Short mmCIF file of C-alpha atoms in Angstrom, two decimals:
data_model
loop_
_atom_site.label_atom_id
_atom_site.label_comp_id
_atom_site.label_asym_id
_atom_site.label_seq_id
_atom_site.Cartn_x
_atom_site.Cartn_y
_atom_site.Cartn_z
CA MET A 1220 5.11 108.43 -65.28
CA HIS A 1221 8.14 107.17 -63.54
CA GLU A 1222 11.74 109.32 -63.15
CA ILE A 1223 14.87 107.19 -63.04
CA LYS A 1224 18.07 108.92 -62.67
CA CYS A 1225 20.99 107.06 -64.53
CA PRO A 1226 23.71 106.34 -61.77
CA ASN A 1227 26.72 106.68 -64.10
CA CYS A 1228 25.66 110.11 -66.11
CA GLY A 1229 23.03 111.69 -63.57
CA LYS A 1230 20.87 112.15 -66.51
CA VAL A 1231 16.95 111.78 -65.33
CA PHE A 1232 14.69 109.56 -67.52
CA SER A 1233 10.83 109.49 -67.54
CA LEU A 1234 9.44 106.55 -68.17
CA ASP A 1235 5.47 105.37 -68.37
CA GLU A 1236 4.59 102.29 -66.95
CA ALA A 1237 5.29 99.66 -69.37
CA GLY A 1238 9.07 100.79 -69.57
CA TYR A 1239 9.44 101.09 -65.89
CA ALA A 1240 8.43 97.36 -65.08
CA ASP A 1241 10.51 95.98 -67.80
CA ILE A 1242 13.56 97.92 -66.64
CA LEU A 1243 12.18 96.94 -63.38
CA ASN A 1244 12.33 93.21 -64.37
CA GLN A 1245 15.84 93.52 -65.79
CA VAL A 1246 16.96 94.66 -62.68
CA HIS A 1247 15.21 91.86 -60.66
CA ASN A 1248 16.32 89.16 -63.07
CA GLU A 1249 20.03 90.15 -63.07
CA ALA A 1250 20.32 90.54 -59.09
CA PHE A 1251 18.15 87.36 -59.00
CA ASP A 1252 20.58 85.65 -61.04
CA LYS A 1253 23.63 87.04 -59.36
CA ALA A 1254 22.15 85.66 -55.82
CA LEU A 1255 21.56 82.60 -57.51
CA SER A 1256 25.15 82.23 -58.65
CA GLU A 1257 26.28 83.26 -55.40
CA ARG A 1258 24.29 80.38 -53.76
CA LEU A 1259 25.12 77.99 -56.15
CA VAL A 1260 28.99 78.82 -55.58
CA LEU A 1261 28.36 78.23 -51.52
CA ALA A 1262 26.64 75.18 -52.07
CA GLU A 1263 29.02 73.51 -54.28
CA GLN A 1264 31.64 74.65 -51.79
CA ASP A 1265 29.54 73.24 -48.94
CA LYS A 1266 28.94 69.91 -50.87
CA ARG A 1267 32.59 69.60 -51.34
CA THR A 1268 33.12 70.16 -47.95
CA ALA A 1269 30.48 67.51 -46.88
CA ILE A 1270 31.92 65.08 -49.39
CA GLU A 1271 35.34 65.57 -47.96
CA LEU A 1272 34.27 64.95 -44.34
CA ALA A 1273 32.03 62.12 -45.41
CA VAL A 1274 34.92 60.45 -47.14
CA VAL A 1275 36.99 61.04 -44.19
CA LYS A 1276 34.58 59.45 -41.85
CA ILE A 1277 34.21 56.85 -44.18
CA ALA A 1278 37.52 56.18 -44.59
CA SER A 1279 37.84 56.11 -40.69
CA GLU A 1280 34.89 53.81 -40.45
CA MET A 1281 36.32 51.64 -43.23
CA GLU A 1282 39.57 51.17 -41.22
CA SER A 1283 38.14 50.13 -38.31
CA LYS A 1284 35.83 47.92 -39.94
CA ALA A 1285 38.60 46.56 -41.67
CA ALA A 1286 40.45 45.75 -38.87
CA LYS A 1287 37.24 44.20 -37.22
CA LYS A 1288 37.04 42.29 -40.58
CA ASP A 1289 40.44 41.15 -40.23
CA VAL A 1290 40.33 39.96 -36.67
CA GLU A 1291 37.23 38.06 -37.87
CA ILE A 1292 38.90 36.60 -40.66
CA GLU A 1293 41.64 35.44 -38.69
CA ARG A 1294 39.32 33.84 -36.18
CA LEU A 1295 37.22 32.18 -39.07
CA ARG A 1296 40.35 30.78 -40.46
CA GLU A 1297 41.06 29.27 -37.18
CA GLU A 1298 37.47 27.82 -36.90
CA LEU A 1299 37.90 26.86 -40.31
CA LYS A 1300 40.74 24.78 -39.85
CA SER A 1301 39.27 23.06 -37.00
CA ALA A 1302 35.90 22.59 -39.01
CA ASP A 1303 38.06 21.35 -41.67
CA ILE A 1304 39.58 18.63 -39.66
CA VAL A 1305 36.51 17.69 -38.17
CA LYS A 1306 34.89 17.92 -41.55
CA GLN A 1307 37.74 15.70 -43.18
CA LEU A 1308 37.23 12.84 -40.48
CA ALA A 1309 33.74 12.87 -40.85
CA LEU A 1310 33.91 12.68 -44.59
CA LYS A 1311 36.22 9.82 -44.37
CA GLU A 1312 33.93 8.40 -42.15
CA ALA A 1313 30.97 8.47 -44.38
CA LEU A 1314 33.01 7.95 -47.43
CA GLY A 1315 34.02 4.82 -45.79
CA ILE A 1316 30.43 3.67 -45.26
CA VAL A 1317 29.31 4.78 -48.74
CA GLU A 1318 31.60 2.77 -50.24
CA LYS A 1319 30.68 -0.05 -48.19
CA GLU A 1320 27.33 0.34 -49.13
CA ARG A 1321 28.47 0.90 -52.77
CA ASP A 1322 30.30 -2.57 -52.65
CA ASP A 1323 27.26 -4.14 -51.13
CA LEU A 1324 24.77 -2.65 -54.05
CA LYS A 1325 27.45 -4.18 -56.46
CA ARG A 1326 27.72 -7.56 -54.94
CA ASP A 1327 23.70 -7.56 -54.57
CA LEU A 1328 23.28 -5.96 -58.07
CA GLU A 1329 25.45 -8.85 -59.50
CA ALA A 1330 23.50 -11.53 -57.70
CA LYS A 1331 19.91 -10.10 -58.98
CA GLU A 1332 21.61 -9.97 -62.62
CA SER A 1333 22.60 -13.45 -61.93
CA GLU A 1334 19.21 -14.57 -60.57
CA LYS A 1335 17.39 -12.47 -63.01
CA LYS A 1336 19.43 -14.60 -66.00
CA LEU A 1337 18.47 -17.56 -64.36
CA LEU A 1338 14.77 -16.44 -64.15
CA GLU A 1339 14.45 -15.26 -67.63
CA SER A 1340 16.14 -18.49 -68.57
CA SER A 1341 13.51 -20.43 -66.52
CA LEU A 1342 10.65 -18.54 -67.69
CA LYS A 1343 11.62 -18.74 -71.08
CA GLU A 1344 11.70 -22.81 -70.97
CA ARG A 1345 8.59 -22.77 -69.12
CA TYR A 1346 7.09 -20.57 -71.70
CA GLU A 1347 8.12 -22.44 -74.40
CA THR A 1348 7.13 -25.47 -72.57
CA GLN A 1349 3.77 -23.88 -71.89
CA ILE A 1350 3.14 -22.96 -75.51
CA LYS A 1351 4.23 -26.57 -76.57
CA ASP A 1352 1.55 -27.73 -74.47
CA ARG A 1353 -0.79 -25.67 -75.67
CA ASP A 1354 -0.13 -26.44 -79.26
CA ASP A 1355 -0.46 -30.12 -78.30
CA ALA A 1356 -3.55 -29.55 -76.79
CA ILE A 1357 -5.12 -27.91 -79.95
CA GLU A 1358 -3.80 -30.58 -81.90
CA ARG A 1359 -5.06 -33.03 -79.82
CA LEU A 1360 -8.76 -31.26 -79.59
CA LYS A 1361 -8.45 -30.69 -83.35
CA ASP A 1362 -7.94 -34.32 -84.01
CA MET A 1363 -10.96 -35.16 -81.32
CA LYS A 1364 -13.14 -32.66 -83.01
CA ALA A 1365 -12.54 -33.94 -86.06
CA LYS A 1366 -13.06 -37.70 -85.05
CA LEU A 1367 -16.64 -36.57 -83.15
CA SER A 1368 -20.05 -37.51 -84.75
CA THR A 1369 -22.70 -34.79 -84.34
CA LYS A 1370 -24.42 -36.92 -81.85
CA MET A 1371 -20.90 -37.23 -79.57
CA VAL A 1372 -20.83 -33.45 -79.55
CA GLY A 1373 -24.43 -33.23 -78.35
CA GLU A 1374 -23.60 -36.02 -75.87
CA SER A 1375 -20.78 -33.52 -74.49
CA LEU A 1376 -23.01 -31.04 -74.05
CA GLU A 1377 -25.53 -33.18 -72.19
CA GLN A 1378 -22.46 -34.47 -69.93
CA HIS A 1379 -21.49 -30.36 -69.36
CA CYS A 1380 -24.71 -29.63 -68.25
CA GLU A 1381 -24.96 -32.62 -65.83
CA ILE A 1382 -21.81 -32.05 -64.30
CA GLU A 1383 -22.73 -28.13 -63.38
CA PHE A 1384 -25.75 -29.46 -61.79
CA SER A 1385 -24.31 -32.17 -60.09
CA LYS A 1386 -21.65 -29.67 -58.44
CA ILE A 1387 -24.30 -27.50 -56.50
CA ARG A 1388 -27.27 -30.17 -56.44
CA SER A 1389 -26.62 -30.95 -52.93
CA GLY A 1390 -26.36 -27.59 -51.77
CA ALA A 1391 -28.84 -25.60 -54.06
CA PHE A 1392 -31.41 -28.65 -55.14
CA PRO A 1393 -31.09 -31.45 -52.26
CA THR A 1394 -34.70 -32.73 -53.32
CA ALA A 1395 -34.83 -32.20 -56.84
CA TYR A 1396 -35.52 -34.64 -59.67
CA PHE A 1397 -32.86 -34.25 -62.43
CA GLU A 1398 -32.45 -37.23 -64.96
CA LYS A 1399 -32.43 -38.16 -68.30
CA ASP A 1400 -35.40 -38.75 -70.30
CA ASN A 1401 -35.56 -42.46 -71.27
CA ASP A 1402 -39.34 -42.68 -71.83
CA SER A 1403 -39.78 -42.73 -75.36
CA LYS A 1404 -43.45 -44.79 -75.52
CA SER A 1405 -44.63 -42.06 -77.53
CA GLY A 1406 -41.73 -42.14 -79.99
CA SER A 1407 -39.93 -39.37 -78.79
CA LYS A 1408 -37.90 -37.99 -75.74
CA GLY A 1409 -36.25 -35.03 -74.30
CA ASP A 1410 -32.86 -35.10 -72.98
CA TYR A 1411 -33.19 -34.30 -69.20
CA ILE A 1412 -36.55 -33.90 -66.95
CA PHE A 1413 -36.01 -31.28 -63.66
CA ARG A 1414 -38.74 -31.39 -61.24
CA GLU A 1415 -39.22 -30.30 -57.38
CA SER A 1416 -41.68 -30.63 -54.96
CA ASP A 1417 -42.37 -29.33 -51.21
CA ALA A 1418 -42.41 -31.53 -47.96
CA ASN A 1419 -45.66 -32.14 -48.74
CA GLY A 1420 -44.84 -33.60 -52.08
CA THR A 1421 -46.86 -30.91 -53.97
CA GLU A 1422 -44.60 -30.70 -57.35
CA PHE A 1423 -44.19 -26.81 -57.95
CA ILE A 1424 -41.81 -26.81 -60.86
CA SER A 1425 -41.03 -29.09 -64.00
CA ILE A 1426 -38.69 -28.26 -66.96
CA MET A 1427 -38.32 -30.40 -70.00
CA PHE A 1428 -34.77 -29.87 -71.31
CA GLU A 1429 -32.97 -30.31 -74.71
CA MET A 1430 -29.53 -30.10 -75.11
CA LYS A 1431 -28.38 -29.51 -78.98
CA ASN A 1432 -24.69 -28.91 -80.37
CA GLU A 1433 -23.19 -29.35 -83.74
CA ASN A 1434 -19.83 -30.20 -84.95
CA ASP A 1435 -18.49 -27.45 -87.29
CA GLU A 1436 -17.79 -29.73 -90.11
CA THR A 1437 -21.63 -30.85 -90.03
CA ALA A 1438 -22.62 -30.64 -93.51
CA THR A 1439 -26.33 -29.78 -92.79
CA LYS A 1440 -26.46 -26.76 -90.31
CA LYS A 1441 -29.68 -26.84 -88.21
CA LYS A 1442 -31.33 -23.97 -86.35
CA ASN A 1443 -32.49 -23.84 -83.00
CA GLU A 1444 -36.45 -23.27 -84.18
CA ASP A 1445 -35.84 -26.50 -85.89
CA PHE A 1446 -36.06 -28.12 -82.49
CA PHE A 1447 -39.07 -26.30 -81.20
CA ARG A 1448 -41.94 -28.47 -82.39
CA GLU A 1449 -40.40 -31.61 -80.86
CA LEU A 1450 -39.33 -29.73 -77.68
CA ASP A 1451 -42.57 -28.69 -77.07
CA LYS A 1452 -44.31 -32.18 -77.70
CA ASP A 1453 -41.90 -33.72 -75.48
CA ARG A 1454 -43.05 -31.09 -72.68
CA ASN A 1455 -46.88 -31.98 -72.99
CA GLU A 1456 -46.30 -35.74 -72.95
CA LYS A 1457 -44.16 -35.44 -69.95
CA GLY A 1458 -46.62 -33.36 -68.22
CA CYS A 1459 -43.82 -30.70 -67.65
CA GLU A 1460 -44.65 -26.98 -67.33
CA TYR A 1461 -41.49 -25.27 -68.82
CA ALA A 1462 -39.33 -26.26 -72.06
CA ILE A 1463 -35.67 -25.26 -72.42
CA LEU A 1464 -33.43 -25.64 -75.09
CA VAL A 1465 -29.87 -25.45 -74.34
CA SER A 1466 -28.37 -24.69 -77.67
CA LEU A 1467 -24.88 -23.81 -79.49
CA LEU A 1468 -26.33 -23.88 -82.51
CA GLU A 1469 -26.45 -20.33 -84.62
CA PRO A 1470 -23.29 -19.14 -82.95
CA ASN A 1471 -23.09 -15.98 -84.68
CA ASN A 1472 -26.96 -15.21 -84.39
CA GLU A 1473 -26.84 -12.00 -82.00
CA LEU A 1474 -30.34 -12.92 -80.89
CA TYR A 1475 -29.40 -16.06 -79.29
CA ASN A 1476 -26.14 -14.56 -77.76
CA VAL A 1477 -27.57 -12.59 -75.27
CA GLY A 1478 -28.15 -15.77 -73.35
CA ILE A 1479 -31.72 -16.27 -72.64
CA VAL A 1480 -34.23 -15.77 -75.05
CA ASP A 1481 -38.25 -15.94 -74.61
CA VAL A 1482 -39.85 -17.87 -77.31
CA SER A 1483 -43.13 -18.32 -75.93
CA TYR A 1484 -44.69 -16.08 -78.61
CA ARG A 1485 -44.01 -19.58 -80.93
CA TYR A 1486 -44.58 -22.09 -77.94
CA PRO A 1487 -45.94 -21.36 -74.46
CA LYS A 1488 -43.18 -21.27 -71.52
CA MET A 1489 -40.43 -22.03 -73.69
CA TYR A 1490 -36.90 -20.51 -73.64
CA VAL A 1491 -33.55 -21.01 -75.57
CA ILE A 1492 -30.30 -20.48 -73.72
CA ARG A 1493 -26.61 -20.83 -74.12
CA PRO A 1494 -25.11 -23.55 -71.86
CA GLN A 1495 -23.41 -20.76 -69.29
CA PHE A 1496 -26.92 -19.66 -68.50
CA PHE A 1497 -28.00 -23.44 -67.78
CA ILE A 1498 -27.94 -23.27 -63.75
CA PRO A 1499 -29.18 -19.32 -63.56
CA MET A 1500 -32.40 -20.49 -65.64
CA ILE A 1501 -33.11 -23.10 -63.39
CA THR A 1502 -32.49 -21.08 -60.29
CA LEU A 1503 -34.57 -18.11 -61.59
CA LEU A 1504 -37.28 -20.34 -62.42
CA ARG A 1505 -37.59 -21.95 -59.42
CA ASN A 1506 -37.53 -19.27 -57.50
CA ALA A 1507 -40.44 -17.65 -59.05
CA ALA A 1508 -42.39 -21.12 -59.03
CA GLN A 1509 -41.46 -21.07 -55.24
CA ASN A 1510 -43.85 -17.83 -54.71
CA THR A 1511 -46.66 -19.73 -56.20
CA LEU A 1512 -46.15 -23.00 -53.99
CA GLN A 1513 -48.89 -21.65 -50.99
CA TYR A 1514 -51.76 -21.33 -54.11
CA LYS A 1515 -50.61 -24.86 -55.35
CA SER A 1516 -50.76 -26.16 -52.17
CA GLU A 1517 -54.45 -24.99 -51.24
CA LEU A 1518 -55.32 -25.83 -54.39
CA ALA A 1519 -54.24 -29.66 -53.83
CA LEU A 1520 -56.14 -29.35 -50.35
CA MET A 1521 -59.27 -28.14 -51.88
CA LYS A 1522 -59.31 -31.10 -54.52
CA GLU A 1523 -58.66 -33.56 -51.93
CA GLN A 1524 -61.31 -32.04 -50.08
CA ASN A 1525 -63.71 -32.57 -53.43
CA ILE A 1526 -62.30 -36.28 -53.68
CA ASP A 1527 -63.49 -36.71 -49.83
CA ILE A 1528 -67.26 -35.60 -50.61
CA ALA A 1529 -67.49 -37.06 -53.69
CA ASN A 1530 -66.54 -40.63 -51.79
CA PHE A 1531 -68.88 -39.98 -49.22
CA GLU A 1532 -71.68 -39.23 -51.61
CA ASP A 1533 -70.70 -42.49 -53.50
CA GLU A 1534 -71.00 -44.52 -50.24
CA LEU A 1535 -74.17 -42.95 -49.28
CA ASN A 1536 -75.70 -43.93 -52.84
CA VAL A 1537 -74.15 -47.35 -52.22
CA PHE A 1538 -75.77 -47.68 -49.24
CA LYS A 1539 -79.19 -46.57 -50.45
CA ASP A 1540 -79.13 -48.97 -53.56
CA ALA A 1541 -77.72 -52.02 -51.32
CA PHE A 1542 -80.48 -51.44 -48.90
CA GLY A 1543 -83.22 -50.84 -51.20
CA ARG A 1544 -82.28 -54.44 -52.86
CA ASN A 1545 -82.21 -56.30 -49.49
CA TYR A 1546 -85.48 -54.65 -48.88
CA GLU A 1547 -87.20 -55.85 -52.14
CA LEU A 1548 -85.64 -59.82 -51.25
CA ALA A 1549 -87.15 -59.50 -47.79
CA SER A 1550 -90.51 -58.28 -48.89
CA LYS A 1551 -90.76 -61.10 -51.71
CA LYS A 1552 -89.54 -63.73 -48.66
CA PHE A 1553 -92.19 -62.33 -46.40
CA GLN A 1554 -95.20 -62.09 -48.86
CA THR A 1555 -94.49 -65.90 -49.99
CA ALA A 1556 -94.24 -66.76 -46.26
CA ILE A 1557 -97.32 -65.27 -45.48
CA ASP A 1558 -99.41 -66.58 -48.57
CA GLU A 1559 -98.08 -70.52 -47.47
CA ILE A 1560 -99.43 -69.44 -43.98
CA ASP A 1561 -102.60 -67.88 -44.84
CA LYS A 1562 -103.19 -71.28 -47.44
CA SER A 1563 -101.98 -74.00 -44.83
CA ILE A 1564 -102.57 -72.70 -41.06
CA ASP A 1565 -105.02 -70.43 -40.14
CA HIS A 1566 -104.22 -70.38 -36.46
CA LEU A 1567 -101.01 -68.84 -37.01
CA GLN A 1568 -102.93 -65.64 -38.06
CA LYS A 1569 -101.64 -63.66 -34.82
CA THR A 1570 -98.15 -64.89 -36.51
CA LYS A 1571 -99.43 -63.45 -39.98
CA GLU A 1572 -100.25 -60.23 -38.38
CA GLU A 1573 -97.27 -60.05 -36.49
CA LEU A 1574 -95.16 -60.46 -39.90
CA LEU A 1575 -97.14 -58.04 -41.28
CA GLY A 1576 -96.26 -55.60 -38.61
CA THR A 1577 -92.73 -56.72 -39.62
CA GLU A 1578 -93.35 -55.76 -43.08
CA ARG A 1579 -94.91 -52.30 -42.37
CA ASN A 1580 -92.05 -51.61 -40.46
CA LEU A 1581 -89.34 -52.47 -43.13
CA ARG A 1582 -91.67 -50.37 -45.38
CA LEU A 1583 -91.02 -47.31 -42.94
CA ALA A 1584 -86.97 -48.02 -42.52
CA ASN A 1585 -86.82 -48.25 -46.63
CA ASP A 1586 -88.67 -44.74 -46.44
CA LYS A 1587 -86.56 -43.45 -44.13
CA ALA A 1588 -83.56 -44.70 -45.83
CA GLN A 1589 -84.63 -43.07 -49.14
CA ASP A 1590 -85.72 -40.22 -47.57
CA VAL A 1591 -82.05 -39.78 -46.37
CA THR A 1592 -80.00 -36.26 -47.65
CA ILE A 1593 -76.75 -34.67 -47.01
CA LYS A 1594 -78.69 -31.75 -45.50
CA LYS A 1595 -80.19 -34.01 -42.96
CA LEU A 1596 -76.68 -35.89 -42.38
CA THR A 1597 -75.17 -32.40 -41.44
CA ARG A 1598 -77.84 -31.38 -39.21
CA GLY A 1599 -75.92 -30.36 -35.84
CA ASN A 1600 -72.52 -31.21 -37.46
CA PRO A 1601 -70.94 -27.55 -38.26
CA THR A 1602 -67.94 -29.13 -39.84
CA MET A 1603 -69.27 -31.02 -42.60
CA ALA A 1604 -72.03 -28.20 -43.03
CA ALA A 1605 -69.12 -25.88 -43.89
CA MET A 1606 -67.04 -28.33 -46.14
CA PHE A 1607 -70.53 -28.72 -48.40
CA ASP A 1608 -71.35 -24.97 -48.45
CA GLU A 1609 -67.46 -24.50 -49.25
CA VAL A 1610 -67.87 -27.07 -51.86
CA LYS A 1611 -71.20 -25.41 -53.25
CA GLU A 1612 -69.40 -22.11 -53.29
#
C-alpha cells in the first residue's frame, strides 16, 4: 500500500499498487505533455529565428548575386552587340552564298527540266519508232512464215545448225568433218554427218544428224518418234556411231523440252535434242569419245599387225606352191632327158649320173622347202617370235 498526501487539503490517502501506478502515470503524462509543449514552443521560436536569419542571409546573398548578375548581364550585352555585328556580317555573307547557290540550282534545274523534256520527247519518238519497227518485223515474219513450206522451215533449222557449228569450227573442231549427207544410193540419207579422227587418222567419233521442224500451219503434225527408225537406218548405212535428232517438233511436250533426251531404249546411241543443245551435245560426245581414243588406237595397231602376219603367211604359202610347181616341171623335164640319154647315148652314163644327182638334190631341196614352218623361220628372231606369240594369245 502507498500513502499519498493531497497537496491542497493535506489529507492522506492509502492506495494499492494499481491505483498508485495509475496516479503516477497520470502525473508523468501530464509532466511529459507540459515539457513537450514547452519544447515545441521553443523549437518553433528557434525555427522562426533560423528562418529569419536564413531569409536575411539569402536576401544578402541574392543582392550580392543580383549585383554580380547585373554586371555579367551588362558584359554579355556588350559581347552580344559585338557578336550580333559579326553574326550579321557572317549571315549576310552566308546569305549571299546561299542565294547564289539557289540561283545556280534554279538555273541548273531549269536546264535539267528542259533537257528532261527533250530526252522524254526523244525517247518517246525512239520508243514509238522501235514499236513500229518491231510491229513491222512481226508482220514480215508472219508473212514469211505463212509463205514458208514445211521443207523450207526444215532447211532454216539446218542452216541455223550449220552456222552455229561454223562459228566455232576453227577453234573447237579444226580437224573435224561436218558436211551434209548427199549420198542417197541406199534410198535415204540424213541431213549432216560429223566425224573426227586423231593425228594418225584413227576415227574416234561419228554422228548422223537429222534436223526436223514443222510449220505451225502444217495440217499433219509429226512426232519425234516418227523419225527414229529412218534415222537409225541412215546411221547404220553410213557407219556412224551416234544418231541425233535436232527437233522443234512437239513444242509442248515436256519430255523433249528438258533439252537432251536419251532414246537408246528404242534405238542404240540415239538422242533427241532442241537446237540450243546442238553444240553442247557434240562437245559432250566428242570429249567422252576422246577418252577411248587410246584403246581404239591400240586396237587399230593390233589389226594392222594381224594383217602383216596374215600377209607373211600368204606369201610363204605362195612361195611353197610356186616352188612345188617348178620342181614338178623340172623333174619331168629331167626324167625325159634321162630317158632320151639312156636310149641314144650309153657313153653319157656319167652325165646321166650327174643329172640323177641333180634330181636328188632338187628333191632334197623340195623336202626342205616343204618342211619350212613359221616356228623354224622365227627361230633366232625374238621380235617375230614375240609377235606370233601375241597373235596366238
